[in-house]
Amino acid sequence: MGIGAFAIAVVNMGTTDSITVSADTGEATLPVSLSLCQTDSTSGACVAPPAESATVNIANGATPTFSVLLSVSGEIPLDPAAKRIFVNFKDGSGDTRGLTSVAVTSTL
């Protein structure tokens, strides 16, 4: 039905660590397929092929960027409170170190 994307910029205010970035729909069941990639912050191009997750070493003070890619296969009515894409940042122990989300709809 359609495709979409959004970008995320992060900053590491802690120690250098390996972080796994992934995207999901939380508890909502939405007709979307998700993938993501780390991007070149200057061009916006993926530095590796899009995948379900990306594990990157993020140094203290570093500001990596990512793109989340969506393939929508059905209608998603406007409901910003319930229809969201979540992007999770977890360390090697599985502890959440960051989380953000964006509302998603397939209608205007």
mmCIF file of N, CA, C and O in Angstrom:
data_model
loop_
_atom_site.group_PDB
_atom_site.id
_atom_site.type_symbol
_atom_site.label_atom_id
_atom_site.label_comp_id
_atom_site.label_asym_id
_atom_site.label_seq_id
_atom_site.Cartn_x
_atom_site.Cartn_y
_atom_site.Cartn_z
ATOM 1 N N MET A 1 0.812 -1.198 0.000
ATOM 2 C CA MET A 1 0.000 0.000 0.000
ATOM 3 C C MET A 1 0.853 1.259 0.000
ATOM 4 O O MET A 1 0.523 2.235 -0.626
ATOM 5 N N GLY A 2 2.006 1.190 0.700
ATOM 6 C CA GLY A 2 2.848 2.366 0.721
ATOM 7 C C GLY A 2 4.122 2.143 1.511
ATOM 8 O O GLY A 2 4.282 1.127 2.182
ATOM 9 N N ILE A 3 5.001 3.106 1.402
ATOM 10 C CA ILE A 3 6.247 3.064 2.155
ATOM 11 C C ILE A 3 6.437 4.395 2.860
ATOM 12 O O ILE A 3 5.840 5.400 2.494
ATOM 13 N N GLY A 4 7.252 4.373 3.886
ATOM 14 C CA GLY A 4 7.539 5.588 4.620
ATOM 15 C C GLY A 4 8.851 5.434 5.358
ATOM 16 O O GLY A 4 9.417 4.340 5.422
ATOM 17 N N ALA A 5 9.326 6.517 5.902
ATOM 18 C CA ALA A 5 10.574 6.497 6.656
ATOM 19 C C ALA A 5 10.598 7.672 7.618
ATOM 20 O O ALA A 5 9.900 8.664 7.419
ATOM 21 N N PHE A 6 11.383 7.534 8.661
ATOM 22 C CA PHE A 6 11.672 8.671 9.524
ATOM 23 C C PHE A 6 13.087 8.523 10.055
ATOM 24 O O PHE A 6 13.650 7.430 10.086
ATOM 25 N N ALA A 7 13.677 9.638 10.443
ATOM 26 C CA ALA A 7 15.065 9.671 10.894
ATOM 27 C C ALA A 7 15.134 9.963 12.381
ATOM 28 O O ALA A 7 14.247 10.609 12.953
ATOM 29 N N ILE A 8 16.224 9.485 12.994
ATOM 30 C CA ILE A 8 16.456 9.693 14.420
ATOM 31 C C ILE A 8 17.919 10.079 14.601
ATOM 32 O O ILE A 8 18.803 9.464 14.009
ATOM 33 N N ALA A 9 18.164 11.066 15.421
ATOM 34 C CA ALA A 9 19.526 11.417 15.830
ATOM 35 C C ALA A 9 19.613 11.215 17.335
ATOM 36 O O ALA A 9 18.678 11.547 18.069
ATOM 37 N N VAL A 10 20.705 10.636 17.798
ATOM 38 C CA VAL A 10 20.868 10.381 19.228
ATOM 39 C C VAL A 10 22.197 10.970 19.694
ATOM 40 O O VAL A 10 23.074 11.270 18.884
ATOM 41 N N VAL A 11 22.333 11.109 20.995
ATOM 42 C CA VAL A 11 23.610 11.504 21.585
ATOM 43 C C VAL A 11 23.854 10.599 22.790
ATOM 44 O O VAL A 11 22.934 10.328 23.563
ATOM 45 N N ASN A 12 25.063 10.099 22.919
ATOM 46 C CA ASN A 12 25.430 9.261 24.054
ATOM 47 C C ASN A 12 26.013 10.149 25.144
ATOM 48 O O ASN A 12 27.098 10.696 25.000
ATOM 49 N N MET A 13 25.286 10.265 26.234
ATOM 50 C CA MET A 13 25.735 11.073 27.368
ATOM 51 C C MET A 13 26.407 10.215 28.435
ATOM 52 O O MET A 13 26.754 10.696 29.498
ATOM 53 N N GLY A 14 26.568 8.909 28.147
ATOM 54 C CA GLY A 14 27.180 7.994 29.113
ATOM 55 C C GLY A 14 28.492 7.443 28.600
ATOM 56 O O GLY A 14 29.140 8.028 27.739
ATOM 57 N N THR A 15 28.850 6.295 29.099
ATOM 58 C CA THR A 15 30.106 5.661 28.693
ATOM 59 C C THR A 15 29.951 4.995 27.331
ATOM 60 O O THR A 15 28.839 4.685 26.896
ATOM 61 N N THR A 16 31.054 4.756 26.678
ATOM 62 C CA THR A 16 31.061 4.051 25.403
ATOM 63 C C THR A 16 30.473 2.662 25.614
ATOM 64 O O THR A 16 30.816 1.978 26.580
ATOM 65 N N ASP A 17 29.567 2.252 24.715
ATOM 66 C CA ASP A 17 28.933 0.944 24.867
ATOM 67 C C ASP A 17 28.415 0.470 23.521
ATOM 68 O O ASP A 17 28.200 1.261 22.603
ATOM 69 N N SER A 18 28.214 -0.822 23.431
ATOM 70 C CA SER A 18 27.591 -1.427 22.260
ATOM 71 C C SER A 18 26.082 -1.372 22.474
ATOM 72 O O SER A 18 25.569 -1.872 23.483
ATOM 73 N N ILE A 19 25.368 -0.752 21.548
ATOM 74 C CA ILE A 19 23.927 -0.545 21.672
ATOM 75 C C ILE A 19 23.222 -1.206 20.492
ATOM 76 O O ILE A 19 23.633 -1.046 19.349
ATOM 77 N N THR A 20 22.153 -1.944 20.791
ATOM 78 C CA THR A 20 21.325 -2.534 19.742
ATOM 79 C C THR A 20 20.080 -1.676 19.578
ATOM 80 O O THR A 20 19.356 -1.427 20.541
ATOM 81 N N VAL A 21 19.860 -1.230 18.363
ATOM 82 C CA VAL A 21 18.719 -0.376 18.026
ATOM 83 C C VAL A 21 17.704 -1.240 17.284
ATOM 84 O O VAL A 21 18.067 -1.969 16.355
ATOM 85 N N SER A 22 16.442 -1.172 17.691
ATOM 86 C CA SER A 22 15.387 -1.929 17.017
ATOM 87 C C SER A 22 14.098 -1.111 17.027
ATOM 88 O O SER A 22 13.943 -0.184 17.812
ATOM 89 N N ALA A 23 13.177 -1.479 16.138
ATOM 90 C CA ALA A 23 11.892 -0.774 16.040
ATOM 91 C C ALA A 23 10.763 -1.791 16.120
ATOM 92 O O ALA A 23 10.885 -2.919 15.627
ATOM 93 N N ASP A 24 9.660 -1.383 16.758
ATOM 94 C CA ASP A 24 8.488 -2.248 16.845
ATOM 95 C C ASP A 24 7.229 -1.403 17.009
ATOM 96 O O ASP A 24 7.318 -0.180 17.104
ATOM 97 N N THR A 25 6.085 -2.046 17.050
ATOM 98 C CA THR A 25 4.802 -1.345 17.187
ATOM 99 C C THR A 25 4.248 -1.422 18.604
ATOM 100 O O THR A 25 3.076 -1.136 18.821
ATOM 101 N N GLY A 26 5.080 -1.809 19.563
ATOM 102 C CA GLY A 26 4.606 -1.915 20.937
ATOM 103 C C GLY A 26 3.544 -2.985 21.045
ATOM 104 O O GLY A 26 3.687 -4.066 20.477
ATOM 105 N N GLU A 27 2.468 -2.679 21.735
ATOM 106 C CA GLU A 27 1.385 -3.641 21.916
ATOM 107 C C GLU A 27 0.374 -3.606 20.783
ATOM 108 O O GLU A 27 -0.514 -4.458 20.718
ATOM 109 N N ALA A 28 0.491 -2.649 19.890
ATOM 110 C CA ALA A 28 -0.457 -2.532 18.770
ATOM 111 C C ALA A 28 -0.078 -3.503 17.655
ATOM 112 O O ALA A 28 1.093 -3.770 17.411
ATOM 113 N N THR A 29 -1.086 -4.045 17.005
ATOM 114 C CA THR A 29 -0.883 -4.853 15.814
ATOM 115 C C THR A 29 -1.183 -3.965 14.622
ATOM 116 O O THR A 29 -2.327 -3.559 14.415
ATOM 117 N N LEU A 30 -0.143 -3.622 13.879
ATOM 118 C CA LEU A 30 -0.285 -2.720 12.741
ATOM 119 C C LEU A 30 0.182 -3.421 11.467
ATOM 120 O O LEU A 30 1.110 -4.230 11.515
ATOM 121 N N PRO A 31 -0.419 -3.091 10.318
ATOM 122 C CA PRO A 31 -0.030 -3.719 9.052
ATOM 123 C C PRO A 31 1.234 -3.087 8.465
ATOM 124 O O PRO A 31 1.214 -2.476 7.397
ATOM 125 N N VAL A 32 2.352 -3.208 9.198
ATOM 126 C CA VAL A 32 3.615 -2.634 8.745
ATOM 127 C C VAL A 32 4.742 -3.649 8.901
ATOM 128 O O VAL A 32 4.713 -4.491 9.793
ATOM 129 N N SER A 33 5.708 -3.542 8.024
ATOM 130 C CA SER A 33 6.978 -4.244 8.165
ATOM 131 C C SER A 33 8.010 -3.159 8.430
ATOM 132 O O SER A 33 8.001 -2.116 7.778
ATOM 133 N N LEU A 34 8.890 -3.414 9.401
ATOM 134 C CA LEU A 34 9.866 -2.405 9.809
ATOM 135 C C LEU A 34 11.286 -2.894 9.592
ATOM 136 O O LEU A 34 11.586 -4.072 9.793
ATOM 137 N N SER A 35 12.145 -1.992 9.203
ATOM 138 C CA SER A 35 13.575 -2.242 9.179
ATOM 139 C C SER A 35 14.256 -0.920 9.506
ATOM 140 O O SER A 35 13.617 0.143 9.494
ATOM 141 N N LEU A 36 15.532 -0.982 9.826
ATOM 142 C CA LEU A 36 16.257 0.244 10.144
ATOM 143 C C LEU A 36 17.714 0.097 9.771
ATOM 144 O O LEU A 36 18.204 -1.003 9.513
ATOM 145 N N CYS A 37 18.384 1.224 9.742
ATOM 146 C CA CYS A 37 19.817 1.222 9.467
ATOM 147 C C CYS A 37 20.448 2.436 10.124
ATOM 148 O O CYS A 37 19.788 3.452 10.338
ATOM 149 N N GLN A 38 21.732 2.306 10.447
ATOM 150 C CA GLN A 38 22.489 3.474 10.851
ATOM 151 C C GLN A 38 22.782 4.258 9.577
ATOM 152 O O GLN A 38 23.001 3.667 8.513
ATOM 153 N N THR A 39 22.765 5.571 9.671
ATOM 154 C CA THR A 39 22.972 6.392 8.478
ATOM 155 C C THR A 39 24.203 7.274 8.609
ATOM 156 O O THR A 39 24.677 7.568 9.713
ATOM 157 N N ASP A 40 24.695 7.702 7.461
ATOM 158 C CA ASP A 40 25.736 8.708 7.400
ATOM 159 C C ASP A 40 25.050 10.029 7.734
ATOM 160 O O ASP A 40 24.086 10.420 7.067
ATOM 161 N N SER A 41 25.505 10.709 8.766
ATOM 162 C CA SER A 41 24.801 11.911 9.229
ATOM 163 C C SER A 41 24.861 13.065 8.237
ATOM 164 O O SER A 41 24.066 13.992 8.316
ATOM 165 N N THR A 42 25.773 13.008 7.290
ATOM 166 C CA THR A 42 25.873 14.064 6.285
ATOM 167 C C THR A 42 24.931 13.819 5.108
ATOM 168 O O THR A 42 24.200 14.713 4.693
ATOM 169 N N SER A 43 24.930 12.586 4.586
ATOM 170 C CA SER A 43 24.146 12.288 3.387
ATOM 171 C C SER A 43 22.794 11.653 3.691
ATOM 172 O O SER A 43 21.892 11.676 2.862
ATOM 173 N N GLY A 44 22.652 11.029 4.861
ATOM 174 C CA GLY A 44 21.421 10.317 5.183
ATOM 175 C C GLY A 44 21.381 8.912 4.627
ATOM 176 O O GLY A 44 20.429 8.172 4.859
ATOM 177 N N ALA A 45 22.400 8.498 3.912
ATOM 178 C CA ALA A 45 22.444 7.160 3.315
ATOM 179 C C ALA A 45 22.749 6.102 4.368
ATOM 180 O O ALA A 45 23.527 6.341 5.310
ATOM 181 N N CYS A 46 22.137 4.925 4.212
ATOM 182 C CA CYS A 46 22.420 3.805 5.112
ATOM 183 C C CYS A 46 23.880 3.402 4.971
ATOM 184 O O CYS A 46 24.401 3.318 3.859
ATOM 185 N N VAL A 47 24.557 3.140 6.098
ATOM 186 C CA VAL A 47 25.943 2.680 6.054
ATOM 187 C C VAL A 47 26.031 1.163 5.973
ATOM 188 O O VAL A 47 27.101 0.614 5.768
ATOM 189 N N ALA A 48 24.901 0.480 6.143
ATOM 190 C CA ALA A 48 24.769 -0.970 5.991
ATOM 191 C C ALA A 48 23.351 -1.228 5.518
ATOM 192 O O ALA A 48 22.471 -0.378 5.701
ATOM 193 N N PRO A 49 23.094 -2.385 4.920
ATOM 194 C CA PRO A 49 21.728 -2.670 4.466
ATOM 195 C C PRO A 49 20.728 -2.637 5.629
ATOM 196 O O PRO A 49 21.060 -3.042 6.749
ATOM 197 N N PRO A 50 19.498 -2.155 5.386
ATOM 198 C CA PRO A 50 18.476 -2.156 6.430
ATOM 199 C C PRO A 50 18.219 -3.571 6.955
ATOM 200 O O PRO A 50 18.264 -4.540 6.194
ATOM 201 N N ALA A 51 17.961 -3.680 8.254
ATOM 202 C CA ALA A 51 17.719 -4.962 8.915
ATOM 203 C C ALA A 51 16.738 -4.755 10.064
ATOM 204 O O ALA A 51 16.312 -3.628 10.339
ATOM 205 N N GLU A 52 16.394 -5.838 10.760
ATOM 206 C CA GLU A 52 15.472 -5.737 11.897
ATOM 207 C C GLU A 52 16.078 -4.954 13.046
ATOM 208 O O GLU A 52 15.367 -4.353 13.835
ATOM 209 N N SER A 53 17.411 -5.001 13.162
ATOM 210 C CA SER A 53 18.093 -4.262 14.220
ATOM 211 C C SER A 53 19.494 -3.908 13.738
ATOM 212 O O SER A 53 19.987 -4.448 12.744
ATOM 213 N N ALA A 54 20.119 -3.001 14.471
ATOM 214 C CA ALA A 54 21.497 -2.616 14.187
ATOM 215 C C ALA A 54 22.235 -2.510 15.516
ATOM 216 O O ALA A 54 21.727 -1.888 16.452
ATOM 217 N N THR A 55 23.387 -3.145 15.605
ATOM 218 C CA THR A 55 24.202 -3.042 16.807
ATOM 219 C C THR A 55 25.408 -2.180 16.475
ATOM 220 O O THR A 55 26.144 -2.470 15.536
ATOM 221 N N VAL A 56 25.564 -1.106 17.236
ATOM 222 C CA VAL A 56 26.636 -0.148 16.974
ATOM 223 C C VAL A 56 27.349 0.201 18.274
ATOM 224 O O VAL A 56 26.740 0.222 19.342
ATOM 225 N N ASN A 57 28.637 0.449 18.174
ATOM 226 C CA ASN A 57 29.418 0.908 19.307
ATOM 227 C C ASN A 57 29.296 2.430 19.326
ATOM 228 O O ASN A 57 29.680 3.093 18.364
ATOM 229 N N ILE A 58 28.758 2.983 20.403
ATOM 230 C CA ILE A 58 28.537 4.421 20.492
ATOM 231 C C ILE A 58 29.426 4.993 21.595
ATOM 232 O O ILE A 58 29.252 4.673 22.766
ATOM 233 N N ALA A 59 30.358 5.829 21.203
ATOM 234 C CA ALA A 59 31.284 6.457 22.159
ATOM 235 C C ALA A 59 30.589 7.580 22.919
ATOM 236 O O ALA A 59 29.602 8.162 22.448
ATOM 237 N N ASN A 60 31.132 7.906 24.087
ATOM 238 C CA ASN A 60 30.636 9.036 24.861
ATOM 239 C C ASN A 60 30.698 10.293 24.003
ATOM 240 O O ASN A 60 31.709 10.575 23.375
ATOM 241 N N GLY A 61 29.606 11.020 23.936
ATOM 242 C CA GLY A 61 29.531 12.253 23.163
ATOM 243 C C GLY A 61 29.224 12.062 21.689
ATOM 244 O O GLY A 61 29.004 13.037 20.975
ATOM 245 N N ALA A 62 29.198 10.817 21.216
ATOM 246 C CA ALA A 62 28.917 10.556 19.801
ATOM 247 C C ALA A 62 27.450 10.840 19.488
ATOM 248 O O ALA A 62 26.578 10.777 20.361
ATOM 249 N N THR A 63 27.176 11.176 18.220
ATOM 250 C CA THR A 63 25.815 11.527 17.792
ATOM 251 C C THR A 63 25.431 10.751 16.526
ATOM 252 O O THR A 63 25.275 11.334 15.456
ATOM 253 N N PRO A 64 25.253 9.425 16.641
ATOM 254 C CA PRO A 64 24.882 8.647 15.461
ATOM 255 C C PRO A 64 23.446 8.939 15.013
ATOM 256 O O PRO A 64 22.615 9.419 15.798
ATOM 257 N N THR A 65 23.191 8.649 13.744
ATOM 258 C CA THR A 65 21.857 8.843 13.177
ATOM 259 C C THR A 65 21.368 7.526 12.590
ATOM 260 O O THR A 65 22.159 6.666 12.195
ATOM 261 N N PHE A 66 20.033 7.378 12.530
ATOM 262 C CA PHE A 66 19.401 6.154 12.047
ATOM 263 C C PHE A 66 18.181 6.510 11.209
ATOM 264 O O PHE A 66 17.566 7.560 11.408
ATOM 265 N N SER A 67 17.822 5.610 10.300
ATOM 266 C CA SER A 67 16.565 5.710 9.556
ATOM 267 C C SER A 67 15.737 4.475 9.840
ATOM 268 O O SER A 67 16.266 3.360 9.871
ATOM 269 N N VAL A 68 14.446 4.679 10.062
ATOM 270 C CA VAL A 68 13.499 3.583 10.212
ATOM 271 C C VAL A 68 12.643 3.567 8.958
ATOM 272 O O VAL A 68 12.087 4.599 8.563
ATOM 273 N N LEU A 69 12.567 2.405 8.318
ATOM 274 C CA LEU A 69 11.843 2.248 7.060
ATOM 275 C C LEU A 69 10.598 1.412 7.297
ATOM 276 O O LEU A 69 10.646 0.384 7.965
ATOM 277 N N LEU A 70 9.464 1.875 6.749
ATOM 278 C CA LEU A 70 8.184 1.201 6.926
ATOM 279 C C LEU A 70 7.622 0.783 5.578
ATOM 280 O O LEU A 70 7.666 1.545 4.625
ATOM 281 N N SER A 71 7.072 -0.415 5.541
ATOM 282 C CA SER A 71 6.299 -0.865 4.398
ATOM 283 C C SER A 71 4.897 -1.146 4.927
ATOM 284 O O SER A 71 4.712 -2.024 5.772
ATOM 285 N N VAL A 72 3.928 -0.372 4.476
ATOM 286 C CA VAL A 72 2.565 -0.440 5.000
ATOM 287 C C VAL A 72 1.705 -1.270 4.053
ATOM 288 O O VAL A 72 1.660 -1.020 2.861
ATOM 289 N N SER A 73 1.001 -2.278 4.607
ATOM 290 C CA SER A 73 0.199 -3.179 3.781
ATOM 291 C C SER A 73 -1.296 -3.039 4.012
ATOM 292 O O SER A 73 -2.078 -3.837 3.500
ATOM 293 N N GLY A 74 -1.721 -2.057 4.785
ATOM 294 C CA GLY A 74 -3.146 -1.852 5.054
ATOM 295 C C GLY A 74 -3.391 -0.482 5.656
ATOM 296 O O GLY A 74 -2.458 0.280 5.909
ATOM 297 N N GLU A 75 -4.640 -0.177 5.885
ATOM 298 C CA GLU A 75 -5.014 1.122 6.453
ATOM 299 C C GLU A 75 -4.617 1.211 7.928
ATOM 300 O O GLU A 75 -4.778 0.253 8.681
ATOM 301 N N ILE A 76 -4.108 2.355 8.311
ATOM 302 C CA ILE A 76 -3.814 2.668 9.709
ATOM 303 C C ILE A 76 -4.514 3.983 10.005
ATOM 304 O O ILE A 76 -4.037 5.054 9.629
ATOM 305 N N PRO A 77 -5.689 3.922 10.666
ATOM 306 C CA PRO A 77 -6.418 5.151 10.975
ATOM 307 C C PRO A 77 -5.623 6.045 11.934
ATOM 308 O O PRO A 77 -4.817 5.555 12.727
ATOM 309 N N LEU A 78 -5.851 7.340 11.850
ATOM 310 C CA LEU A 78 -5.185 8.288 12.728
ATOM 311 C C LEU A 78 -5.603 8.040 14.177
ATOM 312 O O LEU A 78 -6.774 8.140 14.522
ATOM 313 N N ASP A 79 -4.652 7.666 15.012
ATOM 314 C CA ASP A 79 -4.855 7.423 16.435
ATOM 315 C C ASP A 79 -3.483 7.526 17.105
ATOM 316 O O ASP A 79 -2.869 6.514 17.437
ATOM 317 N N PRO A 80 -2.980 8.758 17.276
ATOM 318 C CA PRO A 80 -1.612 8.950 17.755
ATOM 319 C C PRO A 80 -1.317 8.324 19.119
ATOM 320 O O PRO A 80 -0.176 7.987 19.400
ATOM 321 N N ALA A 81 -2.332 8.159 19.955
ATOM 322 C CA ALA A 81 -2.096 7.570 21.270
ATOM 323 C C ALA A 81 -1.831 6.071 21.185
ATOM 324 O O ALA A 81 -1.080 5.523 21.997
ATOM 325 N N ALA A 82 -2.404 5.394 20.207
ATOM 326 C CA ALA A 82 -2.308 3.936 20.144
ATOM 327 C C ALA A 82 -1.520 3.405 18.956
ATOM 328 O O ALA A 82 -1.026 2.286 18.990
ATOM 329 N N LYS A 83 -1.395 4.176 17.904
ATOM 330 C CA LYS A 83 -0.742 3.701 16.675
ATOM 331 C C LYS A 83 0.618 4.387 16.544
ATOM 332 O O LYS A 83 0.744 5.482 16.015
ATOM 333 N N ARG A 84 1.653 3.705 17.077
ATOM 334 C CA ARG A 84 2.985 4.300 17.139
ATOM 335 C C ARG A 84 4.050 3.285 16.735
ATOM 336 O O ARG A 84 3.856 2.085 16.887
ATOM 337 N N ILE A 85 5.171 3.798 16.270
ATOM 338 C CA ILE A 85 6.369 3.012 16.043
ATOM 339 C C ILE A 85 7.351 3.401 17.146
ATOM 340 O O ILE A 85 7.617 4.590 17.358
ATOM 341 N N PHE A 86 7.865 2.411 17.865
ATOM 342 C CA PHE A 86 8.812 2.634 18.957
ATOM 343 C C PHE A 86 10.204 2.233 18.499
ATOM 344 O O PHE A 86 10.381 1.199 17.858
ATOM 345 N N VAL A 87 11.189 3.045 18.849
ATOM 346 C CA VAL A 87 12.584 2.727 18.556
ATOM 347 C C VAL A 87 13.292 2.579 19.896
ATOM 348 O O VAL A 87 13.278 3.497 20.725
ATOM 349 N N ASN A 88 13.873 1.390 20.099
ATOM 350 C CA ASN A 88 14.497 1.032 21.365
ATOM 351 C C ASN A 88 16.012 0.998 21.224
ATOM 352 O O ASN A 88 16.535 0.520 20.214
ATOM 353 N N PHE A 89 16.700 1.445 22.258
ATOM 354 C CA PHE A 89 18.156 1.429 22.323
ATOM 355 C C PHE A 89 18.536 0.632 23.568
ATOM 356 O O PHE A 89 18.294 1.091 24.686
ATOM 357 N N LYS A 90 19.107 -0.574 23.368
ATOM 358 C CA LYS A 90 19.428 -1.455 24.499
ATOM 359 C C LYS A 90 20.905 -1.791 24.513
ATOM 360 O O LYS A 90 21.524 -1.974 23.465
ATOM 361 N N ASP A 91 21.448 -1.900 25.740
ATOM 362 C CA ASP A 91 22.852 -2.270 25.876
ATOM 363 C C ASP A 91 23.014 -3.785 25.773
ATOM 364 O O ASP A 91 22.041 -4.514 25.572
ATOM 365 N N GLY A 92 24.239 -4.267 25.921
ATOM 366 C CA GLY A 92 24.528 -5.691 25.787
ATOM 367 C C GLY A 92 23.828 -6.566 26.803
ATOM 368 O O GLY A 92 23.653 -7.764 26.584
ATOM 369 N N SER A 93 23.399 -6.001 27.928
ATOM 370 C CA SER A 93 22.668 -6.749 28.952
ATOM 371 C C SER A 93 21.171 -6.757 28.700
ATOM 372 O O SER A 93 20.412 -7.354 29.451
ATOM 373 N N GLY A 94 20.734 -6.040 27.654
ATOM 374 C CA GLY A 94 19.307 -5.959 27.354
ATOM 375 C C GLY A 94 18.592 -4.843 28.090
ATOM 376 O O GLY A 94 17.376 -4.723 27.998
ATOM 377 N N ASP A 95 19.345 -4.018 28.819
ATOM 378 C CA ASP A 95 18.738 -2.892 29.540
ATOM 379 C C ASP A 95 18.471 -1.747 28.569
ATOM 380 O O ASP A 95 19.330 -1.404 27.741
ATOM 381 N N THR A 96 17.298 -1.143 28.674
ATOM 382 C CA THR A 96 16.942 -0.015 27.818
ATOM 383 C C THR A 96 17.755 1.202 28.216
ATOM 384 O O THR A 96 17.760 1.617 29.373
ATOM 385 N N ARG A 97 18.449 1.787 27.241
ATOM 386 C CA ARG A 97 19.247 2.993 27.459
ATOM 387 C C ARG A 97 18.624 4.204 26.785
ATOM 388 O O ARG A 97 19.038 5.334 27.019
ATOM 389 N N GLY A 98 17.605 3.966 25.964
ATOM 390 C CA GLY A 98 16.893 5.056 25.301
ATOM 391 C C GLY A 98 15.676 4.505 24.577
ATOM 392 O O GLY A 98 15.621 3.311 24.261
ATOM 393 N N LEU A 99 14.679 5.350 24.366
ATOM 394 C CA LEU A 99 13.448 4.957 23.693
ATOM 395 C C LEU A 99 12.801 6.213 23.133
ATOM 396 O O LEU A 99 12.773 7.244 23.789
ATOM 397 N N THR A 100 12.317 6.099 21.915
ATOM 398 C CA THR A 100 11.549 7.181 21.340
ATOM 399 C C THR A 100 10.431 6.563 20.520
ATOM 400 O O THR A 100 10.439 5.370 20.257
ATOM 401 N N SER A 101 9.453 7.375 20.131
ATOM 402 C CA SER A 101 8.368 6.849 19.302
ATOM 403 C C SER A 101 7.808 7.953 18.419
ATOM 404 O O SER A 101 8.034 9.132 18.660
ATOM 405 N N VAL A 102 7.080 7.511 17.404
ATOM 406 C CA VAL A 102 6.444 8.429 16.480
ATOM 407 C C VAL A 102 5.083 7.852 16.121
ATOM 408 O O VAL A 102 4.922 6.636 16.007
ATOM 409 N N ALA A 103 4.076 8.724 15.999
ATOM 410 C CA ALA A 103 2.742 8.283 15.576
ATOM 411 C C ALA A 103 2.798 7.897 14.107
ATOM 412 O O ALA A 103 3.562 8.463 13.331
ATOM 413 N N VAL A 104 1.964 6.924 13.709
ATOM 414 C CA VAL A 104 1.943 6.469 12.332
ATOM 415 C C VAL A 104 0.489 6.373 11.856
ATOM 416 O O VAL A 104 -0.407 6.007 12.613
ATOM 417 N N THR A 105 0.252 6.776 10.608
ATOM 418 C CA THR A 105 -1.051 6.663 9.986
ATOM 419 C C THR A 105 -0.847 6.455 8.491
ATOM 420 O O THR A 105 0.183 6.842 7.936
ATOM 421 N N SER A 106 -1.821 5.828 7.856
ATOM 422 C CA SER A 106 -1.723 5.660 6.402
ATOM 423 C C SER A 106 -2.767 6.512 5.693
ATOM 424 O O SER A 106 -2.926 6.418 4.488
ATOM 425 N N THR A 107 -3.482 7.332 6.448
ATOM 426 C CA THR A 107 -4.504 8.193 5.873
ATOM 427 C C THR A 107 -4.141 9.660 6.102
ATOM 428 O O THR A 107 -3.392 9.988 7.018
ATOM 429 N N LEU A 108 -4.666 10.519 5.265
ATOM 430 C CA LEU A 108 -4.416 11.954 5.437
ATOM 431 C C LEU A 108 -5.653 12.655 5.921
ATOM 432 O O LEU A 108 -6.739 12.287 5.673
#
